[in-house]
Structure formats: structure tokens, C-alpha cells
PDB file of C-alpha atoms in Angstrom:
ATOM      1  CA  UNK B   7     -70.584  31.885 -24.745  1.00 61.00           C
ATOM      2  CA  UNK B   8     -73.438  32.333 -22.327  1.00 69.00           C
ATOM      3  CA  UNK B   9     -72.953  32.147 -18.622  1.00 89.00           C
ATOM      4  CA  UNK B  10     -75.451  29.874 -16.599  1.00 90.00           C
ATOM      5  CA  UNK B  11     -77.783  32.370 -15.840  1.00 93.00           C
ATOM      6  CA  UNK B  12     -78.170  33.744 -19.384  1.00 93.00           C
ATOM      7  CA  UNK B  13     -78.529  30.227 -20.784  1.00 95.00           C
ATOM      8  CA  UNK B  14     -81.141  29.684 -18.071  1.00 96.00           C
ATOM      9  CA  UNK B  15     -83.088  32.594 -18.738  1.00 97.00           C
ATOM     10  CA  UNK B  16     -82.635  31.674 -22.421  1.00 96.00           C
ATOM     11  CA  UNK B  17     -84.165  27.966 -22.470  1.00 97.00           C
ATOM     12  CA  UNK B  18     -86.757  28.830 -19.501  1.00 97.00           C
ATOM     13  CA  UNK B  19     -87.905  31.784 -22.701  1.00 98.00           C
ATOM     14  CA  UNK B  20     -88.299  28.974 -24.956  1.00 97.00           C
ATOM     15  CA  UNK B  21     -90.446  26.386 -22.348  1.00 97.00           C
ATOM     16  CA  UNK B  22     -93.766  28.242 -23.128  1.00 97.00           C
ATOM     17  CA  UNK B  23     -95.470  28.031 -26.256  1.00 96.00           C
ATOM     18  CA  UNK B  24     -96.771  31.299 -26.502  1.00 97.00           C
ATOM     19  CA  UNK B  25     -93.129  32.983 -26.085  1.00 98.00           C
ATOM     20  CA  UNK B  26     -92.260  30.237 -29.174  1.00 97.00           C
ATOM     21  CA  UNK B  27     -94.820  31.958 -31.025  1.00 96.00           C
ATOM     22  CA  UNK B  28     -94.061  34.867 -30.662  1.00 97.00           C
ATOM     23  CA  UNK B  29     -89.873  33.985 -31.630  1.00 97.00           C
ATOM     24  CA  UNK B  30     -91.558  32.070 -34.749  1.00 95.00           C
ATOM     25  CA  UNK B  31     -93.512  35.576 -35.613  1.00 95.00           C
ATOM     26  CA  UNK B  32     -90.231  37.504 -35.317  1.00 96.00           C
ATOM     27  CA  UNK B  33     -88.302  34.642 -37.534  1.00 94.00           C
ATOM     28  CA  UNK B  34     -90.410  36.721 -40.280  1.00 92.00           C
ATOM     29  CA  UNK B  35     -88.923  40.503 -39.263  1.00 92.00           C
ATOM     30  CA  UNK B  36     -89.948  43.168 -37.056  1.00 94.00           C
ATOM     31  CA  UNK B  37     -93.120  43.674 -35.399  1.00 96.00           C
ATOM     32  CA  UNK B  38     -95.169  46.137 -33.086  1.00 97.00           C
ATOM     33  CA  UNK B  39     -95.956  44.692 -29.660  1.00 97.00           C
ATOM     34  CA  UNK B  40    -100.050  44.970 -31.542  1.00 96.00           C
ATOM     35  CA  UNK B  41     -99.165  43.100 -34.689  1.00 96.00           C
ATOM     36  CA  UNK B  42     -97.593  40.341 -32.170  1.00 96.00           C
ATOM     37  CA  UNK B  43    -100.581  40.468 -29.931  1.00 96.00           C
ATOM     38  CA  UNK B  44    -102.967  40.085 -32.782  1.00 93.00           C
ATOM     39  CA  UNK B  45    -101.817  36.305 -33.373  1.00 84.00           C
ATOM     40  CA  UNK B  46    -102.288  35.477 -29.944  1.00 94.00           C
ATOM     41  CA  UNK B  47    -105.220  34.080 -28.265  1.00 94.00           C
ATOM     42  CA  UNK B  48    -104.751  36.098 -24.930  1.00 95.00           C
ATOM     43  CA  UNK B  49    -105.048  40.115 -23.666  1.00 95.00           C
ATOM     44  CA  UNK B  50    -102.255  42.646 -24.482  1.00 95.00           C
ATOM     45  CA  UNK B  51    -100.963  42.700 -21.437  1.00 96.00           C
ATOM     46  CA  UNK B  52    -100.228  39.181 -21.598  1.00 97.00           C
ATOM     47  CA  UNK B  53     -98.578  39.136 -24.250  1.00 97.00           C
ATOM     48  CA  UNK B  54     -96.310  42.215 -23.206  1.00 97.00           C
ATOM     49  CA  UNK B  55     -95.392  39.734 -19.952  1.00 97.00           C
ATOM     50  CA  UNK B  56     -94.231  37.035 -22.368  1.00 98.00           C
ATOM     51  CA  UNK B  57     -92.569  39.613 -24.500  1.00 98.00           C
ATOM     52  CA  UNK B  58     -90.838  41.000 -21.437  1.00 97.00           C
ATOM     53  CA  UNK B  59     -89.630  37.579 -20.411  1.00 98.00           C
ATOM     54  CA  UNK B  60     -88.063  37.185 -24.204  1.00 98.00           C
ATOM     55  CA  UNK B  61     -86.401  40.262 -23.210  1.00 97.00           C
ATOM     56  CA  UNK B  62     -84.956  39.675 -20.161  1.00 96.00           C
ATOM     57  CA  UNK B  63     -83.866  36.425 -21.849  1.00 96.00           C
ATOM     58  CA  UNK B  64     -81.969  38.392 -24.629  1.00 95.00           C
ATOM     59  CA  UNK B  65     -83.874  36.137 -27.367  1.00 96.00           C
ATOM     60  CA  UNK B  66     -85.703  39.363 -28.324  1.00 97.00           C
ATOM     61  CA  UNK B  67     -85.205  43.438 -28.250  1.00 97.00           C
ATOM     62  CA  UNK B  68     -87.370  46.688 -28.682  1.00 97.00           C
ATOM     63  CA  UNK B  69     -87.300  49.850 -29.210  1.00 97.00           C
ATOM     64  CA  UNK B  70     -89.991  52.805 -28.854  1.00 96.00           C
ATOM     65  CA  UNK B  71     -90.837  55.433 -31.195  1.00 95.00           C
ATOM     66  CA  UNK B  72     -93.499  57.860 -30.340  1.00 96.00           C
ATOM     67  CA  UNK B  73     -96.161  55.244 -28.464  1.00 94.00           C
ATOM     68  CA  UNK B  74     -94.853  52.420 -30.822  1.00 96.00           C
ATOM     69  CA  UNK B  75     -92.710  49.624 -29.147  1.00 96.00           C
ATOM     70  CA  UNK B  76     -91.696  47.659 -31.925  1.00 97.00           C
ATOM     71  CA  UNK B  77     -89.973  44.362 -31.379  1.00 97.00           C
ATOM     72  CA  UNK B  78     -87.191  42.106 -33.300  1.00 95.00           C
ATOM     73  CA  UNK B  79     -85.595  38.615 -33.330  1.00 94.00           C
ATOM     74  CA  UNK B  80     -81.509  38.371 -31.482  1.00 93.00           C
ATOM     75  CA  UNK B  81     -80.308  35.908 -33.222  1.00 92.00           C
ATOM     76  CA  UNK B  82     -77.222  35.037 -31.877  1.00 93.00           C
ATOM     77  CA  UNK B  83     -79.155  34.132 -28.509  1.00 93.00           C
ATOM     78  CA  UNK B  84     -80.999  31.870 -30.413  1.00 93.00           C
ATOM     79  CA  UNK B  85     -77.894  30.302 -31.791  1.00 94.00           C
ATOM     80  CA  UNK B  86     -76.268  30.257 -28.420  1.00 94.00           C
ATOM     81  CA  UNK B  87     -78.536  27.862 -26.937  1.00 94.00           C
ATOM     82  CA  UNK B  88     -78.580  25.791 -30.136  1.00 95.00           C
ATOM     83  CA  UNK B  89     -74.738  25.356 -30.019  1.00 95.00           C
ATOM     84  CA  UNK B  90     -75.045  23.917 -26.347  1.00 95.00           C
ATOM     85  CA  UNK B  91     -77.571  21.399 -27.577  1.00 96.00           C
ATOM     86  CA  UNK B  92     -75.438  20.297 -30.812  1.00 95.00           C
ATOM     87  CA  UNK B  93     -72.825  20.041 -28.770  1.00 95.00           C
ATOM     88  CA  UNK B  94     -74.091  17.760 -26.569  1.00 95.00           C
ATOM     89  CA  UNK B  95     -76.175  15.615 -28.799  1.00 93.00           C
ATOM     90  CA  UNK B  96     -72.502  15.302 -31.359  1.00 93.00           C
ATOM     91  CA  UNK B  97     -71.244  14.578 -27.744  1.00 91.00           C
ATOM     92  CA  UNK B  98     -73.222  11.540 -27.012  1.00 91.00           C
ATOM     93  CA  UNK B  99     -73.035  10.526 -31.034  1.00 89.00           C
ATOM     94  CA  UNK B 100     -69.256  10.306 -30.669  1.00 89.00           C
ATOM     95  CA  UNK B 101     -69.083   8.188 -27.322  1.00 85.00           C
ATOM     96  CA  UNK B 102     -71.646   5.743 -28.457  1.00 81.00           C
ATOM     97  CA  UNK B 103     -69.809   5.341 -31.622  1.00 81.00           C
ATOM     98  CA  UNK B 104     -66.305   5.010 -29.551  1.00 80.00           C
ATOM     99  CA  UNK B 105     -68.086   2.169 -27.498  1.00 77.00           C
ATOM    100  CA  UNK B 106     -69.728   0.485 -30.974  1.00 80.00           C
ATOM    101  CA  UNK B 107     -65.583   0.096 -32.253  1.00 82.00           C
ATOM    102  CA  UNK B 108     -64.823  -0.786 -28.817  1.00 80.00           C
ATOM    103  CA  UNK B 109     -67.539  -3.596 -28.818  1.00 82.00           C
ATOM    104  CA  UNK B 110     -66.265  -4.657 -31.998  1.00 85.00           C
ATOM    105  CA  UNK B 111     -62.850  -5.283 -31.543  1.00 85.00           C
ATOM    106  CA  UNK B 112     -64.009  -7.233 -28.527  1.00 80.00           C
ATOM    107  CA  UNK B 113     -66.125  -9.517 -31.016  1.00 75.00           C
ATOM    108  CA  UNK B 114     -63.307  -9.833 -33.640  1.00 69.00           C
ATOM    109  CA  UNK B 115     -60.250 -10.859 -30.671  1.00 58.00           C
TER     110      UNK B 115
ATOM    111  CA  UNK E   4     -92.136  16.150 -33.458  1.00 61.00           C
ATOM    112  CA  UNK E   5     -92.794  16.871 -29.679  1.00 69.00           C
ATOM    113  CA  UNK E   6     -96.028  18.985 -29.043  1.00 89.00           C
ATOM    114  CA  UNK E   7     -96.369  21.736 -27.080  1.00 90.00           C
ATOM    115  CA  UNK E   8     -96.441  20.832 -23.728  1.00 93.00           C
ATOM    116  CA  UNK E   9     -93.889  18.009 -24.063  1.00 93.00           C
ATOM    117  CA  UNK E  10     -91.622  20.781 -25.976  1.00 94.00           C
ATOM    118  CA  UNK E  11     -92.443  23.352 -23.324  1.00 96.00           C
ATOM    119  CA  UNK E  12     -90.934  20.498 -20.408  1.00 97.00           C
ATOM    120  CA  UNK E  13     -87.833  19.967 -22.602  1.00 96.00           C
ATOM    121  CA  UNK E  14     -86.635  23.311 -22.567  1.00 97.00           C
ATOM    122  CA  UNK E  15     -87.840  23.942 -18.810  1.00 97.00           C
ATOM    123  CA  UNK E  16     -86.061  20.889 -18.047  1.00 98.00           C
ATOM    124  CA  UNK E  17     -82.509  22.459 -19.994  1.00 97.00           C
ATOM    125  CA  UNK E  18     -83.222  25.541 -18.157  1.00 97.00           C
ATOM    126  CA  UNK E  19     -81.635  24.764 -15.071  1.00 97.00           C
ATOM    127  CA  UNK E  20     -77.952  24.942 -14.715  1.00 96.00           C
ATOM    128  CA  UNK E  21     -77.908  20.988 -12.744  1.00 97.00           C
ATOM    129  CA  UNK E  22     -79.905  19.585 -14.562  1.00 98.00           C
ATOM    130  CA  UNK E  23     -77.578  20.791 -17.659  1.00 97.00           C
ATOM    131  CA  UNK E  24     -74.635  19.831 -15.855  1.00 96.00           C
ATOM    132  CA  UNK E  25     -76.769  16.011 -15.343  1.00 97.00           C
ATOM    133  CA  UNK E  26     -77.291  16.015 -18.999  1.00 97.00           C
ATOM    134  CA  UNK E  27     -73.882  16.553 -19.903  1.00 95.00           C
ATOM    135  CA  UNK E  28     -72.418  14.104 -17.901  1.00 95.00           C
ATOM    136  CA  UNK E  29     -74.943  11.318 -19.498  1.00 96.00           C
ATOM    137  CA  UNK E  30     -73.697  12.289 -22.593  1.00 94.00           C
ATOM    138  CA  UNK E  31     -70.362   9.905 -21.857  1.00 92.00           C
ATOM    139  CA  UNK E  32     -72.998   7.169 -20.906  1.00 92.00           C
ATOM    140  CA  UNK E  33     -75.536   5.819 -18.691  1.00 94.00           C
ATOM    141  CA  UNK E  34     -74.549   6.174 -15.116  1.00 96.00           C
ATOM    142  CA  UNK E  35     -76.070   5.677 -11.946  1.00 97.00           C
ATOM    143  CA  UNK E  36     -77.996   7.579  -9.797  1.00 97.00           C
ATOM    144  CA  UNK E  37     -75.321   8.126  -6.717  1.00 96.00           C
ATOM    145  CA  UNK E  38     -72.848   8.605  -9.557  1.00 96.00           C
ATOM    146  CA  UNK E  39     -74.590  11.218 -11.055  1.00 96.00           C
ATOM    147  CA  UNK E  40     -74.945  12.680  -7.616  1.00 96.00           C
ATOM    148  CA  UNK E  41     -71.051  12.916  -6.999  1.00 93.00           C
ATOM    149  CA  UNK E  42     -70.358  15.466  -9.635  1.00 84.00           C
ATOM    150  CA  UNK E  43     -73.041  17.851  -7.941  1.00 94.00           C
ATOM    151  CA  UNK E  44     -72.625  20.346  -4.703  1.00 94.00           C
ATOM    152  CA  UNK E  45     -76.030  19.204  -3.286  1.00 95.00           C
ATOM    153  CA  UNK E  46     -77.792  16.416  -1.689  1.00 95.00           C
ATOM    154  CA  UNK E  47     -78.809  13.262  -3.111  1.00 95.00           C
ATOM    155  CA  UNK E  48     -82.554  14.011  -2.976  1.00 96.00           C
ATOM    156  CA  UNK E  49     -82.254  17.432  -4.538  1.00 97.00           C
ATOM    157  CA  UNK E  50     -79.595  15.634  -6.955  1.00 97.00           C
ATOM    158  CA  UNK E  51     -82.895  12.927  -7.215  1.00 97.00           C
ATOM    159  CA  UNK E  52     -85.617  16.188  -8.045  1.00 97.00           C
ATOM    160  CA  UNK E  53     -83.560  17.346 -10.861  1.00 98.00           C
ATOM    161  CA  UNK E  54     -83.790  13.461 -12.483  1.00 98.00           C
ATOM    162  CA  UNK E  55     -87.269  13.460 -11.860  1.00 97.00           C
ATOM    163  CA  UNK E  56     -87.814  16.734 -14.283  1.00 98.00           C
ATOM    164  CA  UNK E  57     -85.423  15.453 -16.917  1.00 98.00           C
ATOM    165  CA  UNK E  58     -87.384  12.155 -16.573  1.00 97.00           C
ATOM    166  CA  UNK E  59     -90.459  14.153 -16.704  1.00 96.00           C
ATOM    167  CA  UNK E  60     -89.430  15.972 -19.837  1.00 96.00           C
ATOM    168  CA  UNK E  61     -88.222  12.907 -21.695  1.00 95.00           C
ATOM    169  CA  UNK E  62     -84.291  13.691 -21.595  1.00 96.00           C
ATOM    170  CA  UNK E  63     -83.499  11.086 -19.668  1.00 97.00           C
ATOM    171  CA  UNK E  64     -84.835   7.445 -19.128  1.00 97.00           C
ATOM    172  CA  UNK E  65     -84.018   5.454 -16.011  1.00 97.00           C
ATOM    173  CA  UNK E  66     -84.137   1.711 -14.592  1.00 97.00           C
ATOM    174  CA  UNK E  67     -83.805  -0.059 -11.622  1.00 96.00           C
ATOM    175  CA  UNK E  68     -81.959  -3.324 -11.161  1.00 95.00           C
ATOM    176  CA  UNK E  69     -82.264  -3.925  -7.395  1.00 96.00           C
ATOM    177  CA  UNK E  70     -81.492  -0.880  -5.025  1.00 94.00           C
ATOM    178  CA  UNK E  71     -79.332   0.484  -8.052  1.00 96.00           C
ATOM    179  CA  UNK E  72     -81.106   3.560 -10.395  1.00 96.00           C
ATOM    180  CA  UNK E  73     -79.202   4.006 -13.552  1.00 97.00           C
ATOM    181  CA  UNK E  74     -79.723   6.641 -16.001  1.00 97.00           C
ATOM    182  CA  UNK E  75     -79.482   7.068 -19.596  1.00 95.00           C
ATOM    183  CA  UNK E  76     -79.753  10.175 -21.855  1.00 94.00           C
ATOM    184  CA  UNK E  77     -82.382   9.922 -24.653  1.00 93.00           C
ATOM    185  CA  UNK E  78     -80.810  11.780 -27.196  1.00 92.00           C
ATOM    186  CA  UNK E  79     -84.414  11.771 -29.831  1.00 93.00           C
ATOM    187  CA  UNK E  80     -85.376  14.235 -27.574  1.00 93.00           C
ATOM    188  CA  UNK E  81     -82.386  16.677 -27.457  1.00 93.00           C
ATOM    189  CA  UNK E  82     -82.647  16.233 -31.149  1.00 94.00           C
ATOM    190  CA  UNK E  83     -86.217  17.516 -31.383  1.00 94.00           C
ATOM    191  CA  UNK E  84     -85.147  20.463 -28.932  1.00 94.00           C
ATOM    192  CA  UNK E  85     -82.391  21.709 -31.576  1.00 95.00           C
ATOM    193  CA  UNK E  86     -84.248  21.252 -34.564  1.00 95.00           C
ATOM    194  CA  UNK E  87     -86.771  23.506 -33.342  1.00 95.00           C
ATOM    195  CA  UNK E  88     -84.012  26.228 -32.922  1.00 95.00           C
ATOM    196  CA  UNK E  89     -82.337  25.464 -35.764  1.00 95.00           C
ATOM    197  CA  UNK E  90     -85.719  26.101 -38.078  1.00 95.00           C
ATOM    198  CA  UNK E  91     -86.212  29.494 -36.083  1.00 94.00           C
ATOM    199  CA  UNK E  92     -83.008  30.930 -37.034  1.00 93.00           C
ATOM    200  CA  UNK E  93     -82.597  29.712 -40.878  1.00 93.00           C
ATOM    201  CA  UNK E  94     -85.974  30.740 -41.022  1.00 91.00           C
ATOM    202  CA  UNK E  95     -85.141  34.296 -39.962  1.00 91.00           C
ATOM    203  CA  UNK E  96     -81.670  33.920 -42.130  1.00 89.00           C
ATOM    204  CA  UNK E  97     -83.656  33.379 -45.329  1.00 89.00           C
ATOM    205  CA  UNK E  98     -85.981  36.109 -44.492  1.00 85.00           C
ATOM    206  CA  UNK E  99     -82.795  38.848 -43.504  1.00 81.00           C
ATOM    207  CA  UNK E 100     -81.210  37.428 -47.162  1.00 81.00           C
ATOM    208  CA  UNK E 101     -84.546  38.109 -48.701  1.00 80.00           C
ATOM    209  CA  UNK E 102     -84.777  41.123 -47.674  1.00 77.00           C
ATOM    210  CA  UNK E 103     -81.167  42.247 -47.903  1.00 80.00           C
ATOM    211  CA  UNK E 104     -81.666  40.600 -52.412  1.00 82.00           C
ATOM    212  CA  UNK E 105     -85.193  43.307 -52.060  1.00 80.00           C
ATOM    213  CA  UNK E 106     -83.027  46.226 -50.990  1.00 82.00           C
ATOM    214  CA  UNK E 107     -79.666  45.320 -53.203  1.00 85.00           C
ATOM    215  CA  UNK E 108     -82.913  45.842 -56.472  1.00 85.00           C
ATOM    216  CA  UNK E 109     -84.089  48.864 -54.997  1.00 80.00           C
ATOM    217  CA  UNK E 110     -80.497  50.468 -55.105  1.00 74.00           C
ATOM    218  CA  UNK E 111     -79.999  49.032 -58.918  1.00 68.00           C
ATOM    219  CA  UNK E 112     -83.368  49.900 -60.167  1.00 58.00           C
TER     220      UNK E 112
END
């Protein structure tokens, strides 16, 4: 599991659309830092700050060959921070449903 | 579905260990605003900052019945916020099994 700070950096990655871009591009496989900066309407530089907050965030890694950074998906980041939210959500499901029978038996005694 | 901007508040508004902790506790119901507060090692108003932003982001809905706040999780939202992360990662899954079925021909051809 995530500590706070990881799960932080994790969901603060995903609250910018251009960094979801960018996770959606890697959904599809590897990519250079060029091919990802191709799809986006900003400089490369830019789009190498986003890429290093996806970093820093674990949701992403890269590696450099010659002058080549190329960049791929972590999934188990991105499954990380969709466990908390499941859980919560299945949470919430199972206490309303605890006060529906609740309310219920109320109606039937 | 959420766009952008209301997508990029929902997952600022997760990003924040309190405002997590906030979230989780609506899960096991509405509660009120000084209730909410108890559970947290900070001051009402800052307690009161961290509502605002899940308010902001759609999380949470609150109402006031004279001087008393009470707050209720909206869990449509929280929804939204895993399905998005859900896509990502089958979306990469069927592309890493895609590839993995190219390579497995390669080897038999």
C-alpha cells in the first residue's frame, strides 16, 4: 500500500489534464519524451515538467539511451490509487445498504 | 462523465491526506461539520478549508439547518474518479496481452 505522501503525489499527478494525457498515451506502450510531446498542445519543456511530475509521482518511469529518454506506464501506481477509491466507494455502498435493512425492519415492527 | 477541469478538482481534492481522511469518514454517513472536525489534529477553520475543496470538487455536498453544517459524501463523483483509472489500466492490460499474443507468433512462426 501507498503511504500518504505517495498517494498524494499520486492523485495530485492525475489533477491536470495534460499529465492524464500523457498516462492515456502510455496506456498504448512506450514512448520517447518527442512522440509524447507531439500530442500535446504546449513546448517540450512543458511537457518534460508534467512528465517529471508523473515521475516523481511513480505513475510513470524512463530510461535514457544515447540522447533518447523514453518513457513507460507503472501500473501498479495506477492501481494503487484505484484500490483506495473502490474501497471507499464499496465502503459507502455497504453502509447505505446496512441503513436501507435497518430502515426496513423499522417499517415492518 | 466529468470534464476536464471538474476531473482535474476531483483528484486535487483526493490529493490531500485530510481531506482523504474527511472522505473516508463520510463514507459511514453524513456527519456534521464539528464532527468531522473531531477526528482531525487541526483547527476547525482549516478542518472548514479542506470541506470547501471537496465541496468545490463535487465529493461532498453540504446543508445547513440552523447554526448546524452537515455533510454528505456524493459517491457519483468518486465513481467517475475510478472509472477513469480503471479504463487507463485495462486499457494498458489489453495492449501488454496484445503484445505479449504478437511476440508468443513471432516465436512459433
Amino acid at each position: 500500500m501507498l503511504n500518504y505522501q505517495a498517494m498524494d503525489r499520486t492523485y495530485q499527478a492525475l489533477g491536470d489534464r495534460t499529465r492524464r494525457a500523457l498516462v492515456e498515451r502510455l496506456t498504448h506502450g512506450p514512448a520517447t519524451v518527442s512522440e509524447l510531446a507531439k500530442g500535446q498542445p504546449m513546448s517540450l519543456p512543458a511537457v518534460m515538467l508534467h512528465l517529471k511530475v508523473l515521475e516523481e509521482s511513480g505513475l510513470v518511469k524512463s530510461q535514457k539511451v544515447g540522447r533518447v529518454r523514453t518513457c513507460e506506464m507503472v501500473p501498479q501506481i495506477l492501481s494503487e490509487a484505484e484500490r483506495w477509491i473502490a474501497e471507499r466507494r464499496q465502503m459507502w455502498e455497504r453502509n447505505l445498504n446496512a441503513l436501507g435493512k435497518y430502515l426496513d425492519q423499522g417499517e415492518e415492527g
